[in-house]
XYZ file of C-alpha atoms in Angstrom:
655
model
C 107.516 101.428 -152.797
C 108.535 100.346 -149.310
C 108.264 96.667 -148.341
C 107.715 96.123 -144.645
C 109.386 93.017 -143.219
C 108.269 91.460 -139.907
C 109.586 88.586 -137.870
C 107.299 85.604 -137.055
C 106.989 86.825 -133.440
C 105.865 90.249 -134.640
C 103.277 88.665 -136.942
C 101.948 86.565 -134.048
C 101.760 89.573 -131.733
C 99.920 91.591 -134.358
C 97.430 88.757 -134.934
C 96.788 88.398 -131.194
C 96.258 92.140 -130.871
C 93.745 92.087 -133.728
C 91.849 89.204 -132.124
C 91.737 90.993 -128.772
C 90.501 94.167 -130.439
C 87.794 92.212 -132.251
C 86.644 90.558 -129.025
C 86.569 93.878 -127.184
C 84.531 95.442 -129.972
C 82.067 92.557 -129.808
C 81.795 92.959 -126.050
C 81.188 96.653 -126.480
C 78.535 95.999 -129.118
C 76.762 93.533 -126.805
C 74.509 95.676 -124.708
C 74.030 93.747 -121.534
C 70.369 92.952 -120.960
C 69.518 93.418 -117.262
C 66.941 90.647 -117.554
C 69.320 87.972 -118.824
C 72.176 89.214 -116.632
C 70.029 88.840 -113.512
C 68.780 85.437 -114.636
C 72.360 84.247 -115.270
C 73.392 85.557 -111.856
C 70.546 83.620 -110.233
C 71.587 80.384 -111.946
C 75.229 80.830 -110.966
C 74.282 81.453 -107.321
C 72.311 78.174 -107.327
C 75.364 76.516 -108.907
C 77.595 77.581 -106.018
C 75.081 76.215 -103.504
C 74.843 72.888 -105.354
C 78.643 72.518 -105.609
C 79.113 73.047 -101.881
C 76.315 70.614 -101.044
C 77.830 67.891 -103.256
C 81.162 67.488 -101.434
C 80.222 64.353 -99.477
C 78.361 62.863 -102.433
C 81.415 63.402 -104.644
C 83.499 61.316 -102.254
C 80.948 58.511 -102.463
C 80.893 58.650 -106.252
C 84.686 58.465 -106.503
C 84.791 55.592 -104.008
C 82.262 53.625 -106.080
C 84.223 54.369 -109.228
C 87.459 53.126 -107.637
C 85.826 49.935 -106.384
C 84.360 49.230 -109.805
C 87.778 49.839 -111.405
C 89.588 47.727 -108.771
C 91.877 50.435 -107.382
C 92.744 51.538 -103.840
C 92.411 55.148 -102.786
C 95.680 56.982 -102.315
C 95.757 56.877 -98.489
C 95.012 53.135 -98.402
C 97.614 52.430 -101.056
C 100.290 54.351 -99.144
C 99.487 52.404 -95.971
C 99.826 49.090 -97.839
C 103.114 50.133 -99.386
C 104.365 51.220 -95.974
C 104.027 47.648 -94.711
C 105.382 46.162 -97.926
C 104.111 43.096 -99.698
C 101.351 42.542 -102.229
C 99.016 45.247 -103.568
C 96.507 42.775 -105.041
C 92.884 43.885 -105.425
C 90.260 41.145 -105.846
C 87.658 42.179 -108.434
C 84.564 40.969 -106.547
C 82.703 44.276 -106.883
C 83.514 44.547 -110.575
C 82.236 41.011 -111.213
C 78.985 41.712 -109.345
C 78.457 44.962 -111.265
C 78.972 43.242 -114.603
C 76.614 40.428 -113.622
C 73.962 42.894 -112.449
C 74.200 44.877 -115.686
C 73.924 41.719 -117.797
C 70.890 40.558 -115.816
C 69.131 43.938 -116.035
C 69.932 44.299 -119.742
C 68.386 40.904 -120.382
C 65.248 41.804 -118.418
C 64.734 45.162 -120.118
C 65.336 43.768 -123.621
C 62.791 40.946 -123.951
C 63.064 38.973 -127.143
C 60.622 40.202 -129.769
C 58.817 42.573 -127.422
C 58.997 45.990 -125.747
C 59.835 46.497 -122.047
C 56.659 48.575 -121.782
C 53.156 48.712 -123.180
C 50.316 51.194 -123.549
C 47.030 50.237 -121.937
C 43.774 52.001 -122.810
C 41.843 53.323 -119.837
C 39.619 50.596 -118.309
C 36.303 52.426 -118.868
C 36.362 54.647 -121.952
C 33.978 57.569 -121.758
C 31.582 58.321 -124.581
C 31.823 61.831 -126.016
C 28.851 64.015 -125.025
C 27.698 64.306 -128.653
C 27.650 60.505 -129.032
C 25.818 60.109 -125.715
C 23.145 62.613 -126.780
C 22.780 61.047 -130.219
C 22.406 57.628 -128.589
C 19.527 58.800 -126.409
C 17.772 60.540 -129.293
C 18.092 57.493 -131.562
C 16.734 55.175 -128.869
C 13.747 57.432 -128.156
C 12.949 57.851 -131.842
C 13.162 54.110 -132.420
C 10.914 53.412 -129.443
C 8.275 55.845 -130.736
C 8.308 54.317 -134.217
C 8.019 50.769 -132.863
C 5.410 51.710 -130.312
C 7.592 50.609 -127.414
C 6.400 51.918 -124.030
C 8.523 54.702 -122.640
C 9.314 52.562 -119.581
C 11.440 50.283 -121.804
C 13.339 53.089 -123.483
C 15.908 53.202 -120.671
C 16.670 49.501 -121.138
C 17.152 50.027 -124.874
C 19.492 52.969 -124.251
C 21.616 50.922 -121.828
C 21.840 48.012 -124.279
C 22.986 50.283 -127.090
C 25.373 52.025 -124.708
C 27.003 48.735 -123.675
C 27.382 47.780 -127.324
C 29.048 51.108 -128.123
C 31.357 50.789 -125.122
C 32.501 47.369 -126.332
C 33.247 48.820 -129.738
C 35.071 51.731 -128.109
C 37.222 49.330 -126.089
C 38.215 47.449 -129.224
C 38.970 50.725 -131.008
C 40.981 51.953 -127.996
C 43.091 48.772 -128.021
C 43.847 49.196 -131.729
C 44.778 52.839 -131.225
C 47.015 52.023 -128.259
C 48.887 49.421 -130.317
C 49.408 51.892 -133.171
C 50.531 54.532 -130.669
C 52.989 52.047 -129.098
C 54.517 51.332 -132.512
C 54.853 55.062 -133.165
C 56.527 55.670 -129.787
C 58.874 52.719 -130.260
C 60.005 54.124 -133.611
C 60.644 57.546 -132.053
C 62.572 56.044 -129.139
C 64.835 54.073 -131.466
C 65.612 57.201 -133.485
C 66.241 59.204 -130.293
C 69.107 56.933 -129.207
C 67.232 55.248 -126.367
C 69.075 51.928 -126.614
C 72.560 53.415 -126.344
C 71.554 55.858 -123.605
C 69.718 53.191 -121.600
C 72.714 50.844 -121.768
C 74.920 53.587 -120.278
C 72.206 54.341 -117.718
C 72.201 50.714 -116.495
C 75.990 50.837 -116.175
C 75.632 53.865 -113.884
C 72.789 52.187 -111.980
C 74.946 49.225 -110.923
C 77.944 51.424 -110.092
C 76.845 54.676 -108.430
C 74.314 55.711 -105.759
C 72.015 57.027 -108.505
C 71.687 57.065 -112.288
C 70.042 59.742 -114.432
C 68.460 59.642 -117.871
C 67.243 62.776 -119.647
C 64.502 62.885 -122.210
C 63.075 64.181 -124.196
C 65.139 67.089 -125.480
C 65.175 68.435 -129.018
C 68.290 68.843 -131.118
C 68.961 69.883 -134.682
C 70.889 67.145 -136.465
C 72.006 66.475 -140.003
C 70.459 63.436 -141.595
C 71.218 61.653 -144.852
C 68.185 61.127 -147.061
C 67.859 59.345 -150.403
C 65.819 61.299 -152.941
C 64.273 59.873 -156.114
C 65.559 61.927 -159.042
C 64.616 60.751 -162.530
C 64.238 57.173 -161.398
C 67.532 57.005 -159.499
C 68.127 57.578 -155.801
C 70.596 60.328 -154.946
C 71.941 61.205 -151.450
C 70.849 64.499 -149.962
C 71.890 65.982 -146.616
C 69.125 67.650 -144.677
C 68.621 69.069 -141.203
C 65.950 67.873 -138.861
C 64.959 68.642 -135.277
C 64.345 65.334 -133.524
C 63.638 64.291 -129.911
C 66.653 62.701 -128.224
C 67.418 60.779 -125.046
C 70.781 60.786 -123.340
C 72.438 59.538 -120.203
C 73.526 62.143 -117.668
C 76.706 61.376 -115.750
C 76.140 61.276 -111.962
C 79.247 63.460 -111.637
C 77.532 66.201 -113.654
C 74.131 66.183 -111.939
C 73.856 68.679 -109.072
C 70.549 68.510 -107.183
C 69.247 71.136 -104.826
C 69.947 70.548 -101.106
C 66.153 70.459 -100.637
C 65.627 67.739 -103.254
C 64.099 64.568 -101.842
C 63.877 61.089 -103.294
C 62.322 62.354 -106.547
C 64.484 64.377 -108.880
C 61.677 66.844 -109.662
C 61.029 67.704 -106.000
C 63.152 70.845 -106.417
C 65.604 72.304 -108.913
C 68.571 70.494 -110.427
C 71.597 71.780 -112.359
C 73.472 69.826 -115.025
C 77.094 70.660 -115.827
C 77.699 70.467 -119.594
C 80.884 70.527 -121.669
C 80.150 71.482 -125.282
C 82.251 71.807 -128.398
C 81.940 74.617 -130.909
C 79.948 72.328 -133.193
C 77.431 71.672 -130.412
C 76.696 75.372 -130.139
C 76.511 75.670 -133.917
C 73.827 72.949 -133.928
C 71.889 74.834 -131.239
C 71.500 77.915 -133.411
C 68.017 78.062 -134.835
C 66.644 75.366 -132.534
C 63.423 76.286 -130.687
C 64.064 78.078 -127.400
C 67.735 78.965 -128.056
C 69.061 82.519 -128.295
C 71.102 82.687 -131.490
C 72.574 86.075 -130.603
C 73.870 84.860 -127.238
C 75.270 81.725 -128.890
C 77.131 83.867 -131.399
C 78.743 85.860 -128.575
C 79.702 82.627 -126.790
C 81.388 81.308 -129.939
C 83.293 84.548 -130.444
C 84.406 84.937 -126.839
C 85.156 81.331 -125.857
C 85.352 79.455 -129.152
C 89.172 79.404 -129.235
C 90.244 79.308 -125.589
C 87.267 77.453 -124.132
C 85.602 77.977 -120.755
C 85.820 75.632 -117.790
C 83.650 75.569 -114.685
C 86.302 73.771 -112.658
C 85.348 71.067 -110.174
C 87.921 69.983 -107.596
C 87.630 66.271 -108.403
C 87.610 66.497 -112.206
C 91.176 65.239 -112.679
C 90.887 62.180 -110.426
C 87.485 61.289 -111.863
C 88.759 61.465 -115.440
C 91.867 59.420 -114.615
C 89.756 56.644 -113.061
C 87.582 56.635 -116.185
C 90.693 56.305 -118.380
C 90.394 59.819 -119.790
C 93.524 61.930 -119.485
C 93.483 65.638 -120.219
C 94.662 66.758 -123.640
C 94.879 69.931 -125.678
C 91.391 69.291 -127.094
C 89.876 69.574 -123.592
C 90.991 73.203 -123.413
C 88.642 74.017 -126.308
C 85.524 72.781 -124.487
C 82.968 75.337 -123.360
C 81.171 74.602 -120.094
C 77.514 75.474 -119.603
C 75.100 75.229 -116.668
C 71.546 74.014 -117.276
C 69.047 74.922 -114.557
C 65.792 72.932 -114.391
C 63.237 73.735 -111.740
C 60.340 75.956 -110.812
C 60.378 79.733 -110.563
C 57.625 82.065 -109.447
C 55.619 84.033 -111.936
C 56.819 87.254 -110.330
C 60.454 86.319 -111.077
C 59.618 85.446 -114.679
C 57.753 88.711 -115.186
C 60.610 90.686 -113.649
C 63.018 88.955 -116.014
C 60.873 89.929 -119.003
C 59.441 86.529 -119.962
C 56.381 86.948 -122.189
C 53.121 85.041 -122.104
C 50.099 84.502 -119.895
C 51.955 84.292 -116.580
C 50.382 84.521 -113.136
C 52.724 86.176 -110.655
C 51.555 83.892 -107.821
C 51.990 80.650 -109.763
C 55.095 78.419 -109.921
C 56.277 77.579 -113.446
C 58.715 74.860 -114.572
C 61.550 76.416 -116.579
C 64.772 75.365 -118.280
C 67.635 77.881 -118.384
C 71.090 77.278 -119.904
C 73.879 79.705 -119.012
C 77.423 80.082 -120.378
C 79.241 82.382 -117.968
C 76.994 85.486 -118.106
C 75.173 84.633 -121.348
C 71.724 83.017 -121.262
C 71.661 80.824 -124.361
C 68.276 79.272 -123.548
C 65.361 80.255 -121.315
C 61.946 78.715 -121.848
C 58.998 77.230 -120.033
C 58.766 73.460 -119.840
C 56.554 72.462 -122.815
C 55.361 69.298 -121.077
C 51.591 69.619 -120.428
C 51.986 68.094 -116.961
C 55.000 70.286 -116.169
C 57.143 67.266 -115.264
C 60.935 67.383 -115.350
C 62.881 65.928 -118.263
C 65.286 64.197 -115.844
C 64.549 60.671 -114.639
C 66.470 59.080 -111.767
C 66.672 55.597 -110.249
C 68.809 53.982 -107.536
C 70.025 50.465 -106.864
C 68.566 50.699 -103.346
C 66.376 53.654 -102.409
C 66.764 55.564 -99.159
C 63.459 57.270 -98.246
C 63.753 61.026 -98.395
C 67.289 61.033 -99.886
C 68.259 61.865 -103.438
C 71.088 59.307 -103.563
C 70.439 55.726 -102.536
C 72.866 52.956 -101.630
C 75.067 51.789 -104.491
C 75.921 48.153 -105.144
C 79.679 48.747 -104.541
C 78.825 50.437 -101.227
C 76.807 47.447 -100.015
C 79.753 45.175 -100.908
C 82.398 47.440 -99.331
C 82.973 45.375 -96.156
C 83.157 42.056 -98.005
C 85.416 43.563 -100.662
C 87.822 45.045 -98.089
C 87.959 41.800 -96.090
C 88.608 39.714 -99.186
C 91.333 42.163 -100.242
C 92.987 41.907 -96.819
C 92.783 38.098 -96.877
C 94.207 37.960 -100.403
C 97.106 40.286 -99.535
C 97.905 38.274 -96.410
C 97.673 35.049 -98.411
C 100.095 36.282 -101.069
C 102.523 37.579 -98.448
C 102.333 34.351 -96.442
C 102.823 32.251 -99.551
C 105.981 34.215 -100.325
C 107.284 33.872 -96.771
C 106.584 30.145 -96.525
C 107.617 29.226 -100.067
C 111.093 28.242 -98.883
C 113.389 28.123 -95.839
C 114.763 31.234 -94.229
C 118.337 31.554 -93.012
C 119.958 33.117 -89.968
C 123.685 33.851 -90.038
C 126.280 34.949 -87.507
C 128.175 37.378 -89.670
C 131.278 37.346 -87.479
C 131.655 33.587 -88.208
C 131.620 33.988 -92.012
C 134.816 33.789 -94.014
C 135.982 36.884 -95.794
C 134.159 37.508 -99.082
C 131.238 35.155 -98.329
C 128.007 36.448 -99.965
C 124.987 35.648 -97.794
C 122.471 36.916 -100.383
C 123.174 34.050 -102.815
C 121.789 30.574 -102.195
C 121.859 27.563 -104.496
C 121.847 23.804 -104.120
C 125.078 22.211 -102.876
C 126.433 25.537 -101.761
C 129.345 25.363 -99.309
C 129.238 27.887 -96.474
C 132.655 28.902 -95.137
C 132.895 29.829 -91.455
C 135.737 30.605 -89.048
C 136.417 29.686 -85.429
C 138.598 32.512 -84.214
C 138.917 33.857 -80.721
C 136.241 36.462 -81.313
C 133.838 34.028 -82.955
C 130.882 32.643 -81.076
C 130.267 29.004 -80.307
C 127.760 26.806 -82.054
C 126.559 26.816 -85.638
C 127.203 29.986 -87.562
C 124.367 29.292 -90.011
C 120.824 28.003 -89.354
C 117.667 27.281 -91.387
C 113.999 27.317 -90.400
C 110.693 26.981 -92.285
C 107.950 29.638 -91.678
C 104.477 28.211 -91.138
C 101.929 28.404 -93.960
C 98.498 29.829 -93.083
C 97.090 29.436 -96.579
C 94.156 27.109 -95.646
C 92.854 29.456 -92.953
C 93.219 32.522 -95.186
C 91.464 30.731 -98.055
C 88.565 29.858 -95.763
C 88.233 33.501 -94.716
C 88.265 34.609 -98.320
C 85.678 32.057 -99.435
C 83.392 32.810 -96.485
C 83.280 36.540 -97.159
C 82.981 35.929 -100.887
C 79.804 33.953 -100.147
C 78.630 36.783 -97.902
C 78.966 39.047 -100.927
C 76.561 36.744 -102.812
C 73.978 37.045 -100.038
C 74.336 40.808 -99.581
C 74.184 41.698 -103.261
C 71.462 39.203 -104.171
C 73.637 38.095 -107.095
C 74.819 34.543 -106.345
C 77.644 33.158 -108.414
C 75.463 30.450 -109.975
C 73.200 33.199 -111.380
C 75.909 34.141 -113.882
C 77.428 30.801 -114.825
C 79.293 29.435 -111.801
C 78.921 25.742 -110.963
C 79.332 26.303 -107.206
C 75.662 25.689 -106.428
C 75.389 23.103 -103.697
C 72.345 21.142 -102.570
C 69.230 22.019 -104.549
C 71.328 23.739 -107.202
C 72.586 20.387 -108.488
C 69.236 19.675 -110.197
C 67.396 21.638 -112.882
C 64.245 22.178 -110.819
C 66.273 23.050 -107.724
C 68.368 25.557 -109.631
C 65.182 27.147 -111.014
C 63.858 27.529 -107.455
C 67.121 29.134 -106.347
C 67.066 31.521 -109.297
C 63.511 32.579 -108.456
C 64.535 33.227 -104.864
C 67.640 35.162 -105.938
C 65.551 37.410 -108.201
C 63.866 39.030 -105.184
C 66.630 41.626 -104.884
C 66.775 42.408 -108.584
C 62.991 42.803 -108.613
C 63.337 45.810 -106.331
C 65.806 47.437 -108.727
C 63.636 46.686 -111.749
C 60.621 48.189 -109.988
C 62.571 51.397 -109.351
C 63.502 51.679 -113.025
C 59.947 50.869 -114.134
C 58.291 53.475 -111.910
C 60.807 56.326 -112.058
C 62.346 55.986 -115.548
C 60.508 53.814 -118.087
C 56.930 54.908 -117.438
C 57.668 58.680 -117.193
C 59.799 58.503 -120.332
C 57.117 56.695 -122.334
C 54.580 59.205 -121.037
C 56.802 62.024 -122.369
C 56.764 60.495 -125.855
C 53.030 59.834 -125.600
C 52.352 63.511 -124.844
C 54.705 64.541 -127.652
C 52.839 62.417 -130.209
C 49.453 63.603 -128.958
C 50.539 67.242 -129.344
C 52.419 67.097 -132.650
C 51.242 64.113 -134.713
C 48.890 64.673 -137.648
C 47.831 61.027 -137.659
C 44.568 60.939 -135.720
C 44.368 57.141 -135.936
C 47.099 56.717 -133.287
C 45.609 59.094 -130.728
C 43.663 57.783 -127.763
C 43.374 57.785 -123.980
C 46.254 55.497 -122.900
C 48.312 54.845 -119.789
C 51.962 53.594 -120.040
C 52.857 50.475 -118.117
C 56.418 49.131 -117.766
C 56.922 45.388 -118.096
C 60.416 44.941 -116.692
C 59.266 43.105 -113.570
C 57.131 40.759 -115.657
C 60.250 39.662 -117.557
C 61.633 38.111 -114.350
C 59.615 35.019 -115.167
C 62.059 32.818 -117.015
C 61.468 32.947 -120.734
C 61.746 29.202 -121.139
C 59.045 28.463 -118.559
C 56.816 31.225 -119.953
C 57.126 29.783 -123.455
C 56.301 26.308 -122.167
C 53.195 27.596 -120.402
C 52.016 29.360 -123.551
C 52.461 26.212 -125.597
C 50.630 24.133 -122.983
C 47.749 26.620 -122.972
C 47.669 26.546 -126.771
C 47.331 22.747 -126.712
C 44.708 22.794 -123.948
C 42.391 25.150 -125.834
C 42.602 23.238 -129.122
C 39.137 21.696 -128.753
C 35.681 22.586 -130.123
C 34.287 23.791 -126.779
C 37.113 26.259 -126.089
C 37.112 27.406 -129.715
C 33.459 28.379 -129.362
C 34.427 30.535 -126.388
C 37.604 32.258 -127.595
C 36.770 32.244 -131.313
C 39.164 32.731 -134.200
C 40.293 36.145 -132.914
C 41.290 34.677 -129.567
C 43.145 31.839 -131.245
C 44.928 34.378 -133.415
C 46.133 36.306 -130.337
C 47.396 33.089 -128.729
C 49.418 32.207 -131.801
C 50.872 35.733 -131.961
C 52.194 35.516 -128.381
C 53.709 32.060 -128.913
C 55.391 33.134 -132.154
C 56.721 36.324 -130.528
C 58.431 34.387 -127.753
C 60.054 32.138 -130.366
C 61.501 35.008 -132.457
C 59.276 34.033 -135.385
C 58.227 36.792 -137.855
C 54.637 37.176 -136.693
C 53.494 39.675 -139.308
C 54.532 37.376 -142.146
C 52.605 34.350 -140.827
C 49.661 35.467 -138.691
C 47.013 37.387 -140.676
C 45.544 40.629 -139.396
C 41.963 41.021 -138.191
C 40.986 42.605 -141.482
C 42.491 39.717 -143.459
C 40.698 37.152 -141.288
C 37.418 39.024 -141.713
C 37.918 39.116 -145.475
C 38.608 35.366 -145.507
C 35.449 34.718 -143.500
C 33.401 36.838 -145.915
C 34.864 35.006 -148.909
C 34.099 31.618 -147.334
C 30.550 32.711 -146.501
C 30.025 33.976 -150.064
C 31.386 30.733 -151.501
C 29.106 28.674 -149.247
C 26.086 30.800 -150.196
C 26.859 30.436 -153.909
C 27.231 26.684 -153.553
C 23.912 26.518 -151.705
C 22.163 28.464 -154.476
C 23.512 26.092 -157.113
C 22.065 23.136 -155.225
C 23.642 19.815 -154.374
C 25.886 18.332 -157.029
C 24.165 15.784 -159.291
C 25.471 12.269 -159.156
C 26.363 10.731 -162.480
C 24.919 7.221 -162.952
C 27.474 4.756 -164.284
C 26.660 3.241 -167.666
C 25.904 -0.427 -167.768
């Protein structure tokens, strides 16, 4: 028996050779599909176009990121260091961004309520079967009662109005149940975390992107009842998710206008091996292609390099590590393709070659891991974009740091000059005739009561050999410049300092009513931002979930004809004043005349709104409509029983 001995290097070389042979055999076994190869080539060609078109936008994104982080760009920093002195950076932009995010977060998270609602359509339509049955019932009733046929139309209209009123009430109940269902789905999809990151991008960059809904297979812990005891059980579930898309990873088409779904858009992903493992078996994903991706790039990774990746990551506080080399980059194409292209690429289904179809294609190098038609009935994109300040016809708007750039640069210059001047004028400066100094005298050391030794030789000059002078201080003028441009920043951004806690509100701001008036005036700018988010993000996202529930839910009681409506702009009314108005209205209607008009149901709705604004558990205190109806029936039955028993007999006292 011969025992073969190998060195560690030989073992490593043999293992590498085996891995390479395995990969080559897998590549050989993968018969390239001309359809997917051509589709991947098309996506990669669009990727090259989008990268080239994004060069100027990348510079803007990095500039906004630097201003938010409070750092100079490299060329500016070298110029400052060339002159010497302070490198201070005043964090005005960062403070404004934090204040804007806090304000927007407060507006989109109203206490005890949703930032959106579902409204039933104003005029619900009767189904044709109900309409026909209504006419037949009215005609039959008129014949039995001997009513002239001329009055049948009036009877039909009266019954129709009654049915429409009942339909409106039913539609309102269904819309409320649908809203609760959508809210539950949005919480499970990670909407709160993703929306918080989205707002951070909104106040920092020229645009912010939120994607939803997309479906992912996730593991979920469930508690199962086994013999009277609950035991943990891990299960897998495909759930709708929402996530924030980094502006650095969103590459729109050069032809894209103000709306993100005007043309195609490509998202640059970086996945781990586990991400691809979770994709296997999910609807629309190619498990075979995913397996080849894991085998080919699972160990060494795959990077679609961007020229500004390193600087961007360093500004974000993320420095490259060995784990980054294991990431696998993917390109996700979302847009419309012609039916002829889809048929040529072998996509199945009822496809018209002259029609444009919304598709979603994910490519890893030359492997198509996903290619499917957009399941949304309206064909709308899953990406939702908003800007701090829109520019008509442009994909990217004007970012908050960009609008503050001039004020920020001026304040930085004033602060640097102030620090330098303070250092220069902090003490006297000295001039010395070096040829008058005694041997060994150190001119770099000064201290109180120091004795300066000088000489008066033939080569020495006349006069004092040492002199002192005090540089002038320009601190007051520089402080005025700084304060003036700092106030300009308040006006330009629409975020005055008193809006986030400062006591520098002069004039009307010294009183409560005056400060409230100033806050209402300052909210004009933020209203524009809130309107952008309402129209382009909140309402389309809620509509996505509404369509999803309508298509997949088995609960018919939540389905109805509804329209989503965002309420972010309504939250700009101060909560305290809104609560006071509700309480005043509640007190004003507490009289018999108004109670006859609004009834118990109207009073119940008033109490619900007041309790909601006060963070009071409404469902525990306010009864439902069914409970109130049951109480009314019980009271009516008790009154009827008491009436049947007759008035109570009076007992005569004994003498």
